[in-house]
Tab-separated table of C-alpha atoms and ligand atoms in Angstrom:
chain	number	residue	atom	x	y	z
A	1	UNK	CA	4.488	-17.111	-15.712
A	2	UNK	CA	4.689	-14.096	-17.783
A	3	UNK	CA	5.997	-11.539	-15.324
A	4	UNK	CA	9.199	-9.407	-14.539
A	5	UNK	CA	10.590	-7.111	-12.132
A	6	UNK	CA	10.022	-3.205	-12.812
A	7	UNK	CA	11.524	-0.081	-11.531
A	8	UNK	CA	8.323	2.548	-10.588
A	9	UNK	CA	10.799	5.458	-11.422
A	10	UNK	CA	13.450	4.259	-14.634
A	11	UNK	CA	11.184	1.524	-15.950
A	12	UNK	CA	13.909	-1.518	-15.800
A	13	UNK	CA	13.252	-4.014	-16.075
A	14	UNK	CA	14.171	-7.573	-14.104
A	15	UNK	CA	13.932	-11.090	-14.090
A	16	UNK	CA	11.455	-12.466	-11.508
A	17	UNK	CA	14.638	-14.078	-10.270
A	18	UNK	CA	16.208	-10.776	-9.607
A	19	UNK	CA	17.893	-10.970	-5.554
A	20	UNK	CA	18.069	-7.382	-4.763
A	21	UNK	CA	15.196	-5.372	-3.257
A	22	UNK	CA	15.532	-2.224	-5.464
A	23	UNK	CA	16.746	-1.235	-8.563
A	24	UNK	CA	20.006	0.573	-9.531
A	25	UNK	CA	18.838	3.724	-9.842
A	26	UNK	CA	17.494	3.563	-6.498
A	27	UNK	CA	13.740	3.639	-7.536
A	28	UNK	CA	11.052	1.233	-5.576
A	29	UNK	CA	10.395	-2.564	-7.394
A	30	UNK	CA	7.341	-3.408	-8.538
A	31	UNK	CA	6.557	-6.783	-10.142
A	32	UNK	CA	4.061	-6.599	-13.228
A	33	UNK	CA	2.485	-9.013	-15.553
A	34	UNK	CA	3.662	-8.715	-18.984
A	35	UNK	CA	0.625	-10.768	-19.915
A	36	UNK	CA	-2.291	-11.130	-17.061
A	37	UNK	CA	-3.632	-14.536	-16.327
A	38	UNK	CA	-7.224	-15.899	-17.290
A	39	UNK	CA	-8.725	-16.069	-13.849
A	40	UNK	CA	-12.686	-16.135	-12.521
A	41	UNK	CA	-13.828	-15.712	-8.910
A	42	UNK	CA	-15.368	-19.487	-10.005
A	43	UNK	CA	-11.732	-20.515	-9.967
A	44	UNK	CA	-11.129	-18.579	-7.229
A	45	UNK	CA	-13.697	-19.709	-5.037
A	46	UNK	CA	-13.094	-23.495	-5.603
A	47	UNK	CA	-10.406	-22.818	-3.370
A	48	UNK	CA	-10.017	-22.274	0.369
A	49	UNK	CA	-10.047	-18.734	1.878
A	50	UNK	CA	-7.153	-16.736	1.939
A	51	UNK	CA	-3.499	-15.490	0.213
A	52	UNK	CA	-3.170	-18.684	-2.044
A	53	UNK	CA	-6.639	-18.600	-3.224
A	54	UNK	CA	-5.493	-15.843	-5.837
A	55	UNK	CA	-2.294	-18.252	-7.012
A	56	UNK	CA	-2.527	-16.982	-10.575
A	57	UNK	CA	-2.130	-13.342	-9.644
A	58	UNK	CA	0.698	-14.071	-7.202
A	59	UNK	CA	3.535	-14.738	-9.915
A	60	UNK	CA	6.386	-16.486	-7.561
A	61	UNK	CA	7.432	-19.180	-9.897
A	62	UNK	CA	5.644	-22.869	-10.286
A	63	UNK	CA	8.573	-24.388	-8.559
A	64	UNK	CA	8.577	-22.335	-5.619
A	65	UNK	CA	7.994	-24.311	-2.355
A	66	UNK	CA	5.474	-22.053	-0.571
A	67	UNK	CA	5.758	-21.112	2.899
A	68	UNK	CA	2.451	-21.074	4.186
A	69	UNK	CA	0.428	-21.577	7.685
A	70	UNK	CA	-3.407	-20.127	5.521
A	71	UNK	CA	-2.902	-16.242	5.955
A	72	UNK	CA	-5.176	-14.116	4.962
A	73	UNK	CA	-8.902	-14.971	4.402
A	74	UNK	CA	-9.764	-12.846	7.870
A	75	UNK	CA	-12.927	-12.051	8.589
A	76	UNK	CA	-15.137	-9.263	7.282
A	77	UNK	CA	-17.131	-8.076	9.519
A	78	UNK	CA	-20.115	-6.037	9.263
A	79	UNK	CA	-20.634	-2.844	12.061
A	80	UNK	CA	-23.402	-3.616	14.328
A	81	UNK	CA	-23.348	-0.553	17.386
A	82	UNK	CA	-21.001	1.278	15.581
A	83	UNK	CA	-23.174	2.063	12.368
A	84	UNK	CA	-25.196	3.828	14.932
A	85	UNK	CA	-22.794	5.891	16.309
A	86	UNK	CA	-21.478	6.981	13.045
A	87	UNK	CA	-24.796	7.302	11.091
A	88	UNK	CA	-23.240	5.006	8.167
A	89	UNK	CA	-25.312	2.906	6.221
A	90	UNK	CA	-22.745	-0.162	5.218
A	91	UNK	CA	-19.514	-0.520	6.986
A	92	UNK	CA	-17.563	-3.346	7.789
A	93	UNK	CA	-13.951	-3.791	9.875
A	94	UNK	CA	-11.631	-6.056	7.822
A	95	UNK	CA	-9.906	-7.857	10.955
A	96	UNK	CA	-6.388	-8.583	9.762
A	97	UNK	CA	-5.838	-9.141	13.618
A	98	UNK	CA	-6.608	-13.030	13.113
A	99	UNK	CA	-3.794	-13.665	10.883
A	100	UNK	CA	-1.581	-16.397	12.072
A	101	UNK	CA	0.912	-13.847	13.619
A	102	UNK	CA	-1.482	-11.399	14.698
A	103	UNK	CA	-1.141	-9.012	11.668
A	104	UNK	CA	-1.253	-8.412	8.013
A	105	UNK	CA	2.253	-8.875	7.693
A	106	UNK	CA	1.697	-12.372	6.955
A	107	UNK	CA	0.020	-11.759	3.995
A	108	UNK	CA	3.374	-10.142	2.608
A	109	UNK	CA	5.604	-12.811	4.483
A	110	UNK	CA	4.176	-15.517	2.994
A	111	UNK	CA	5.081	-14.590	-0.235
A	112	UNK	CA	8.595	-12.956	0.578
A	113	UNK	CA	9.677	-15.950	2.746
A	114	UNK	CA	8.451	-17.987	-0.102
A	115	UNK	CA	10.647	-16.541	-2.870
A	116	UNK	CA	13.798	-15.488	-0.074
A	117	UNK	CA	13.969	-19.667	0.120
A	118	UNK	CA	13.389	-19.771	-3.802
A	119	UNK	CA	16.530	-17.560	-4.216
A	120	UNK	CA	18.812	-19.578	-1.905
A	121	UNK	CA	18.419	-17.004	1.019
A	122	UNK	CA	20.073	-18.569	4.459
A	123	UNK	CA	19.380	-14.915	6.261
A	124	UNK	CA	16.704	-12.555	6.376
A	125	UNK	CA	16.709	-9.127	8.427
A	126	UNK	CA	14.048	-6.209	8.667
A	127	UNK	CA	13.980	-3.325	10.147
A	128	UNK	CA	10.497	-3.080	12.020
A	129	UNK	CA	8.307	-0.774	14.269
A	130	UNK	CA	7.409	-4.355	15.549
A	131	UNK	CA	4.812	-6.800	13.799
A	132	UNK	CA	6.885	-7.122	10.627
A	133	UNK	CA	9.595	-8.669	12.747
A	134	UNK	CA	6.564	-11.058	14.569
A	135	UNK	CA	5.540	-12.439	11.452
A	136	UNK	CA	9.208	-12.541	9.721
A	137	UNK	CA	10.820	-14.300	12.529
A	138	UNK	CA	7.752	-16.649	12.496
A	139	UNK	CA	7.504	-17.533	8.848
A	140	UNK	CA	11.534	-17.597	8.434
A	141	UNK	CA	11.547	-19.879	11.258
A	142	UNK	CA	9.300	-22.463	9.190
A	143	UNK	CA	11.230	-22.359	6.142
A	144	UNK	CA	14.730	-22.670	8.177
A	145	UNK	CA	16.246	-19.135	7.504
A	146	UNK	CA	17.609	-17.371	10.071
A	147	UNK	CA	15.618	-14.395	11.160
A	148	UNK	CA	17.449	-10.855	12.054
A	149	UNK	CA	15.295	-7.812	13.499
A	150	UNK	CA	16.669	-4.247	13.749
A	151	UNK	CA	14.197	-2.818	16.300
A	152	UNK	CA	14.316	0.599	17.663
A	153	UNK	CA	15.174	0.254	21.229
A	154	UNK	CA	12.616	0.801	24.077
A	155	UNK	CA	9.565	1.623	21.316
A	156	UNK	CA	8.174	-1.711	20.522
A	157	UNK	CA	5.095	-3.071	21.795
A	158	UNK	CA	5.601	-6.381	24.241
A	159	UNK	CA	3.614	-8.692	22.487
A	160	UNK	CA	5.237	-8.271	19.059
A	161	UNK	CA	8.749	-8.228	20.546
A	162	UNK	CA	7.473	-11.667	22.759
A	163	UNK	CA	7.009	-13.148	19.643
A	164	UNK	CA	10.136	-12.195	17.714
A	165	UNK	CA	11.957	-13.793	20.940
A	166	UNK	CA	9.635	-16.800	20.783
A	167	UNK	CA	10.386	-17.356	17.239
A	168	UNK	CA	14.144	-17.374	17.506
A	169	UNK	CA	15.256	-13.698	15.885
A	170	UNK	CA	18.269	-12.311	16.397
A	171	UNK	CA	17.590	-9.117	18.008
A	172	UNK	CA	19.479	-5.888	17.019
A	173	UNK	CA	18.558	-2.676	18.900
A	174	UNK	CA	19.007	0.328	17.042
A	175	UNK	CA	19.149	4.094	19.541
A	176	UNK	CA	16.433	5.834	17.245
A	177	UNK	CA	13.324	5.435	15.471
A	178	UNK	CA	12.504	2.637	13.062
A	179	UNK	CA	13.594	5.339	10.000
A	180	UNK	CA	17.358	4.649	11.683
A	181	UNK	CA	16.540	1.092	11.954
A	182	UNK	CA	15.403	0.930	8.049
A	183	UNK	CA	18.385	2.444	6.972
A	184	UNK	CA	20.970	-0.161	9.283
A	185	UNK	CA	19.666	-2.896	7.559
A	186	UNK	CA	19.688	-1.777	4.104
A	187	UNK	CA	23.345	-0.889	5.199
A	188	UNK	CA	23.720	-4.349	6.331
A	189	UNK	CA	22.107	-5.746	3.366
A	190	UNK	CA	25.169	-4.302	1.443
A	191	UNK	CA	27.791	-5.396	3.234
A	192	UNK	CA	26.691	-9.079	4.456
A	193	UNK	CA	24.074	-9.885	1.561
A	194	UNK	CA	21.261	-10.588	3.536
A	195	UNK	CA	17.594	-11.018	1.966
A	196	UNK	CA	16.274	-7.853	3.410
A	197	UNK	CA	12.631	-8.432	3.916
A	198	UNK	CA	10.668	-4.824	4.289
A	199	UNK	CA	7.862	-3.769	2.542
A	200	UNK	CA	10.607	-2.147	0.145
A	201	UNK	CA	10.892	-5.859	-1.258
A	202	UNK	CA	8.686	-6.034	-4.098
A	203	UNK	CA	7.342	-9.314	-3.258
A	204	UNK	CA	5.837	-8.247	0.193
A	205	UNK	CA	3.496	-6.512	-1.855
A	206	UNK	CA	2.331	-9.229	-4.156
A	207	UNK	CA	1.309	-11.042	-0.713
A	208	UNK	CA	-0.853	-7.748	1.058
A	209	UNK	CA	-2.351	-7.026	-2.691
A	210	UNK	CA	-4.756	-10.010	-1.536
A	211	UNK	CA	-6.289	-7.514	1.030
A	212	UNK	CA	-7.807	-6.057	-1.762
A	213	UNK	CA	-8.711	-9.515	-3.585
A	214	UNK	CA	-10.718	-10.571	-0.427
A	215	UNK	CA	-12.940	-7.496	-0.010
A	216	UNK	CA	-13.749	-7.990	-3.394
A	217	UNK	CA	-14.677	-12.016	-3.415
A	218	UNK	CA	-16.697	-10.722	-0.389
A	219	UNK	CA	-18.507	-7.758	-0.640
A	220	UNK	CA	-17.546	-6.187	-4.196
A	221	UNK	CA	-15.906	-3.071	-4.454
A	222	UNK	CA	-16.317	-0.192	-1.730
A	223	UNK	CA	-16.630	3.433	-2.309
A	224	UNK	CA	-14.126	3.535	0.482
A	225	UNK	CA	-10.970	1.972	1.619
A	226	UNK	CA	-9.569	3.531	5.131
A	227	UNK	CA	-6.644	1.984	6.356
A	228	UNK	CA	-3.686	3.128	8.756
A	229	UNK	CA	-0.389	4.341	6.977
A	230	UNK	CA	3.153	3.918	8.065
A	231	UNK	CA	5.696	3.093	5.603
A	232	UNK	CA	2.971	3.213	2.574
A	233	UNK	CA	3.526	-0.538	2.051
A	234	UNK	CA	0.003	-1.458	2.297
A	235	UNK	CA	-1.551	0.955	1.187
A	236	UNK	CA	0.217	0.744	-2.099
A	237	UNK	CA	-0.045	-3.364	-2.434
A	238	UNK	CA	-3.949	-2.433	-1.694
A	239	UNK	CA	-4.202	0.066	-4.722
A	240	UNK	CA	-2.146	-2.614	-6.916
A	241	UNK	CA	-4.535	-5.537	-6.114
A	242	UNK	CA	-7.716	-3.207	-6.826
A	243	UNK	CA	-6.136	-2.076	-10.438
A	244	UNK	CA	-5.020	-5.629	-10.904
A	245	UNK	CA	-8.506	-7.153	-10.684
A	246	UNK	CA	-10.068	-4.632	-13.024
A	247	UNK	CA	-7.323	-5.566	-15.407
A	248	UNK	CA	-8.482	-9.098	-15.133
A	249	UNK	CA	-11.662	-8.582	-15.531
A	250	UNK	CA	-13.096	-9.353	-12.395
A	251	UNK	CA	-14.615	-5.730	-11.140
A	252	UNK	CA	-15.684	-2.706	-13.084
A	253	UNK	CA	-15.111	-0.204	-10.387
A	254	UNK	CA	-12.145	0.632	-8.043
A	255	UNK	CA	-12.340	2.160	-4.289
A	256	UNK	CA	-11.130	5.395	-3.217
A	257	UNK	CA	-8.435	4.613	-0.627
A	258	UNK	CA	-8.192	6.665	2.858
A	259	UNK	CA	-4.771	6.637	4.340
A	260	UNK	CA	-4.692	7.769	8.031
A	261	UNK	CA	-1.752	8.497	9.756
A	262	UNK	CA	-1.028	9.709	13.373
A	263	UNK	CA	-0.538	13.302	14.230
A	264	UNK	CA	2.741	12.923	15.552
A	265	UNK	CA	4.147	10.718	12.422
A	266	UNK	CA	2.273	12.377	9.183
A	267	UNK	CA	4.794	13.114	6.573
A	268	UNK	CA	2.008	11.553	3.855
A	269	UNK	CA	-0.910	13.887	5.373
A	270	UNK	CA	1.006	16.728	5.460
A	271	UNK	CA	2.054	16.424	2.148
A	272	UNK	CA	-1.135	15.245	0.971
A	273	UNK	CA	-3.065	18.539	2.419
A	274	UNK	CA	-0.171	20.957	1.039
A	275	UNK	CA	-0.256	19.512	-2.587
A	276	UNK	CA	3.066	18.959	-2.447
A	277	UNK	CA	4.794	16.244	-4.909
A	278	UNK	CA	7.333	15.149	-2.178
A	279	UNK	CA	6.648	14.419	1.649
A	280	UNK	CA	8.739	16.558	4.424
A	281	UNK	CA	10.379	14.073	6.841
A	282	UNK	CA	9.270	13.601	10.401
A	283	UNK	CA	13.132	13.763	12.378
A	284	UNK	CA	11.580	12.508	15.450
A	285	UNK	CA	7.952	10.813	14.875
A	286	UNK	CA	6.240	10.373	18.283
A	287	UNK	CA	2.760	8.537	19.029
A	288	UNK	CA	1.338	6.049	21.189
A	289	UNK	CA	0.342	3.983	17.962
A	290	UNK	CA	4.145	2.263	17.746
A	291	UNK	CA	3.656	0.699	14.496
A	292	UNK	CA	3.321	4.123	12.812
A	293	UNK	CA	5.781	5.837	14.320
A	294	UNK	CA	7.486	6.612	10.798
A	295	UNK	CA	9.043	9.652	9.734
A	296	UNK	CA	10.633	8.661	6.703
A	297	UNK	CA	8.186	6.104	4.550
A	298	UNK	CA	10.223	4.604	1.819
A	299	UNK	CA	6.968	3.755	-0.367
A	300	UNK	CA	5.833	7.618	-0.274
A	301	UNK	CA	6.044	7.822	-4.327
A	302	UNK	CA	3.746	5.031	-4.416
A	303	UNK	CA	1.501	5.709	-1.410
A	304	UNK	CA	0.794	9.230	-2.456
A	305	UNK	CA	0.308	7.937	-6.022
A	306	UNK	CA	-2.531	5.224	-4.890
A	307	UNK	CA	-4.007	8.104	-2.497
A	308	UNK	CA	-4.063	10.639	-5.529
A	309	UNK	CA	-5.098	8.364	-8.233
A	310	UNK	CA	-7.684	6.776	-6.201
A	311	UNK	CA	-9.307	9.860	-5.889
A	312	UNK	CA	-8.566	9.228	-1.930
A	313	UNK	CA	-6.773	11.371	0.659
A	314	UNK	CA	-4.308	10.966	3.122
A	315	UNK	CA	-5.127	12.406	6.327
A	316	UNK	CA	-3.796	12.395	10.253
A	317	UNK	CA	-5.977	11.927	13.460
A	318	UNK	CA	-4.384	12.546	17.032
A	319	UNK	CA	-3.216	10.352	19.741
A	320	UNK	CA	-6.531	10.698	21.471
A	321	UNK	CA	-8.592	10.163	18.670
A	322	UNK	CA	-6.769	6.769	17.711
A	323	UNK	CA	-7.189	5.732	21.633
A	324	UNK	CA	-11.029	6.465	21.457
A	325	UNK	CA	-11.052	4.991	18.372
A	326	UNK	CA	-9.519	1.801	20.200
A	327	UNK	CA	-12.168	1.657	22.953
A	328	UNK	CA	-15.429	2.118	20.477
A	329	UNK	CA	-14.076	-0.966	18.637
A	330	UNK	CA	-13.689	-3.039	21.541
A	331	UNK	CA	-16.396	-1.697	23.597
A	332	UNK	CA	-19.386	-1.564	20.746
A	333	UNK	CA	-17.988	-4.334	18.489
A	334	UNK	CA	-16.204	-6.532	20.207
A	335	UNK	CA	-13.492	-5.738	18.466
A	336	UNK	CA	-9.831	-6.397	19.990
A	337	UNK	CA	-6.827	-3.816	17.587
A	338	UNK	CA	-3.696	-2.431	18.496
A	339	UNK	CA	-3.730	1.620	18.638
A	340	UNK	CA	-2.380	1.950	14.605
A	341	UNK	CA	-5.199	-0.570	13.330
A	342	UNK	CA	-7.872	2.254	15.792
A	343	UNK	CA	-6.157	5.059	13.542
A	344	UNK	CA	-8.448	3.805	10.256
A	345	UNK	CA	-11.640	3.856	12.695
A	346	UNK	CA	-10.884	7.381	13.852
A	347	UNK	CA	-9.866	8.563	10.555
A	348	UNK	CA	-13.323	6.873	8.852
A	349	UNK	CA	-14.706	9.349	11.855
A	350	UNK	CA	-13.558	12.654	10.557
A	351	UNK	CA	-13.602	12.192	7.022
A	352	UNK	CA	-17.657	11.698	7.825
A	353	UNK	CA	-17.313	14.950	9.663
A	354	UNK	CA	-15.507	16.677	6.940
A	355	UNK	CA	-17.970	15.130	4.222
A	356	UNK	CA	-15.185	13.607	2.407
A	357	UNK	CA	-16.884	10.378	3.031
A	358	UNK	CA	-20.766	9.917	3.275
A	359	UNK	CA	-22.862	8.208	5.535
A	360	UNK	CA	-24.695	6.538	2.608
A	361	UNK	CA	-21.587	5.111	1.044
A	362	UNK	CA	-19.881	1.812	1.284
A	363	UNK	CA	-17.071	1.637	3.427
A	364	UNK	CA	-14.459	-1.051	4.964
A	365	UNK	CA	-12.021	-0.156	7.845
A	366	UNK	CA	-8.753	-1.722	7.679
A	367	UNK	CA	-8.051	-2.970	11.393
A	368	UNK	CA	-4.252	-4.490	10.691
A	369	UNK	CA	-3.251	-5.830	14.179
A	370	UNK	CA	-4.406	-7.949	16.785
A	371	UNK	CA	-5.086	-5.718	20.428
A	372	UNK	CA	-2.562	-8.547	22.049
A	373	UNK	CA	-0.134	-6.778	20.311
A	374	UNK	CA	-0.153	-4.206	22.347
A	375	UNK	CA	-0.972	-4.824	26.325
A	376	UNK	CA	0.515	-1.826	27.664
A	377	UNK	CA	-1.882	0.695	26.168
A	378	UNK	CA	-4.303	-0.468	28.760
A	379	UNK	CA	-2.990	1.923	31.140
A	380	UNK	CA	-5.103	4.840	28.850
A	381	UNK	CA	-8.501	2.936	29.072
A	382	UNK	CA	-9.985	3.359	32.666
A	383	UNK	CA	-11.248	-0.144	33.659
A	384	UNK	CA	-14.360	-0.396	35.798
A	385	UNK	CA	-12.572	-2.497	38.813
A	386	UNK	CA	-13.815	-3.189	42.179
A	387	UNK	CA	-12.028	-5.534	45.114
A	388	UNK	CA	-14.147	-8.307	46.717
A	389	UNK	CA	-13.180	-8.004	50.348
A	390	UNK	CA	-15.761	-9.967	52.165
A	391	UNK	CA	-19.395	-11.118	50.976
A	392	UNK	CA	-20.182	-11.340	47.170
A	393	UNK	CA	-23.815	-9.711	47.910
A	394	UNK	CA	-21.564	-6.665	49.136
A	395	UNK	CA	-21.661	-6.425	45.382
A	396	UNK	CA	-25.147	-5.498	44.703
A	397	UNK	CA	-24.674	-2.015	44.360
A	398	UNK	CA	-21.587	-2.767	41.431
A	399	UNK	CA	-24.339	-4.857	39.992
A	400	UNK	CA	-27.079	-2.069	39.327
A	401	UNK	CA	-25.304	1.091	39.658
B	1	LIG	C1	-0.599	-2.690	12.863
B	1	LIG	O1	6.096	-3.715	11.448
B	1	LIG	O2	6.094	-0.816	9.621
B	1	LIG	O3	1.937	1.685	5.820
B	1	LIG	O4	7.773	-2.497	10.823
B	1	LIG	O5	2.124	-2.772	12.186
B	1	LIG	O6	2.448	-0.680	5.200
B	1	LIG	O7	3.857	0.538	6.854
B	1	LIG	C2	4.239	-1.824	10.663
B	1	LIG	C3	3.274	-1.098	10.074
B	1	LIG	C4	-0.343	-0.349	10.068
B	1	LIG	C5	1.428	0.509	8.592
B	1	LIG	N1	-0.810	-1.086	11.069
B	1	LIG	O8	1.545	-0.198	7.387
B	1	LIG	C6	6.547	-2.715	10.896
B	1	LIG	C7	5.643	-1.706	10.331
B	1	LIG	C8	-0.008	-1.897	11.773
B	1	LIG	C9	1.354	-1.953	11.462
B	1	LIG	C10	0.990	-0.353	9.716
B	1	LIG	C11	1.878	-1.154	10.425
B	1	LIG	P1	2.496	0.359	6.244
């Protein structure tokens, strides 16, 4: 397969067997077709539903054995209550919740397992704000590596760290905030060798690019993309998969992307609504939406680059806005996300009311983790509860108040 290994910032290049996760200037990895693939969605769609559908786009070598359990190919689906609400004309919610693990991680995992077994990886480690280490512990598990998690103590939701438990991860708890955590394991990387697994590894993003494959096999291209932003790893594999498939051939147009980010963690909005060509660093990021509580995203060159060249934005919505957010989707849809997956709902909700975005244009929300995730968060939505003491026609007044 006629790809290689390329530095965003010095333009080296690498051989697609290249171990380490960045180059030696420092720069992010990006892999690149020298020479793109023939491909059709006929070929495509001959195929079952999900990450391995697009093989020929996903360049891990022939030989690889691929770790798999059918990521991806989550369902699309199409507002019903909400549309009326928000006075929008098409939206959908892409639910990246029903992934095998819960989130979109898998979509990366499945590809970075793949080719950490391909290049004779026993150990894997991330750092992780919580569902990277779910769905790395789970997928390493399958292909026999041995998982490690640096976690940042005391600020990971229970269901995610349940399942890095369940799934047999070492568990290393760092006193800080994932940006601490990030920077242990590359640290550890160094001086033990092992395959470090975050969205920093080039082949992560090769997996999530299929978010933006799937929108496309389903519904053709948006005018907008809104999804929550953390790191910047998705949002960059989305913009890659978009440009890749006009490359190919197989769409004429290409979305404008909508990063959202919480108030209390918005290095990319901030930077984003000052024009400036480098983010200032959140020291302490705080919000209730744990999985983007980042201060210090190492994909910022590429996640302001996919906002900018999109003709997108990157914007921030507050605590309360992400928890409302939350309770629309699972009260008028049906809809079950953790708080950062609510962010791209909430964000989609004041870009309308800025008239960035507008109501007669196409849109998809990005909803990137299952509400299991996240149990505790229940505490902030007031349930309607009521104790059965005696009879059950006691109850008629619950019944039609
Ligand atoms: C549900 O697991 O960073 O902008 O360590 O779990 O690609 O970082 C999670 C991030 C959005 C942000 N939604 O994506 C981790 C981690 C959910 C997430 C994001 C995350 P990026």
């Amino acid at each position: 397969m006629d790809a290689v290994i390329k530095c965003i910032e010095c333009s080296s290049e690498y051989p697609i067997s290249y171990t380490g996760i960045t180059c030696s200037c420092g720069g992010l990895l990006q892999v690149e077709f020298r020479e793109y693939p023939e491909v059709s969605w006929e070929l495509f769609r001959s195929r079952p539903f999900g990450v391995w559908r697009y093989r020929e786009l996903i360049p891990v070598p022939r030989d690889a054995e691929i770790v798999t359990m059918r990521e991806g190919g989550t369902p699309l689906i199409r507002f019903s209550r909400i549309k009326e609400v928000l006075g929008v004309r098409e939206s959908y919610v892409k639910f990246e919740g029903a992934n095998p693990t819960g989130s979109f991680k898998d979509r990366g995992m499945t590809v970075g397992v793949t080719m950490a077994k391909y290049l004779g990886a026993k150990a894997v480690a991330c750092a992780s704000t919580g569902n990277t280490s779910s769905s790395m512990a789970a997928y390493a598990s399958r292909a026999g590596l041995k998982p490690y998690v640096f976690l940042p103590k005391g600020k990971v939701a229970k269901g995610k760290l349940m399942q890095a438990v369940l799934h047999g991860a070492t568990l290393i708890m760092v006193n800080g905030s994932f940006d601490d955590a990030l920077s242990a394991v590359m640290q550890a990387s160094r001086s033990f060798g092992v395959y470090v697994l975050n969205s920093l590894n080039p082949w992560r993003i090769e997996g999530q690019k299929t978010l933006a494959y799937e929108i496309a096999d389903e519904v053709g291209v948006p005018d907008w993309v809104v999804l929550p932003v953390g790191n910047g790893g998705n949002i960059s594999a989305l913009w890659k998969g978009f440009k890749e498939l006009k490359k190919v051939g197989l769409v004429d147009e290409l979305p404008r992307l909508a990063g959202i980010q919480a108030s209390g963690a918005a290095p990319l909005a901030h930077a984003f609504k000052e024009g400036l060509s480098k983010p200032r660093f959140v020291e302490h990021p705080e919000t209730v939406a744990t999985a983007i509580r980042i201060g210090r995203p190492v994909n910022w060159p590429r996640a302001l680059r996919a906002a900018r060249e999109s003709r997108g934005v990157i914007t921030s919505v507050t605590d309360e806005e992400i928890l409302e957010a939350q309770r629309m989707l699972g009260r008028l849809e049906g809809v079950g996300v953790e708080p950062a997956s609510a962010a791209s709902l909430a964000g989609l909700r004041k870009l309308l009311d800025e008239g960035i975005i507008r109501p007669d244009e196409k849109v998809v929300i990005v909803a990137t983790g299952h509400a299991l995730k996240d149990p505790d968060i229940a505490v902030y939505h007031q349930a309607d509860t009521v104790e059965l003491r005696g009879d059950v026609n006691e109850l008629s007044e619950v019944f039609w108040r």
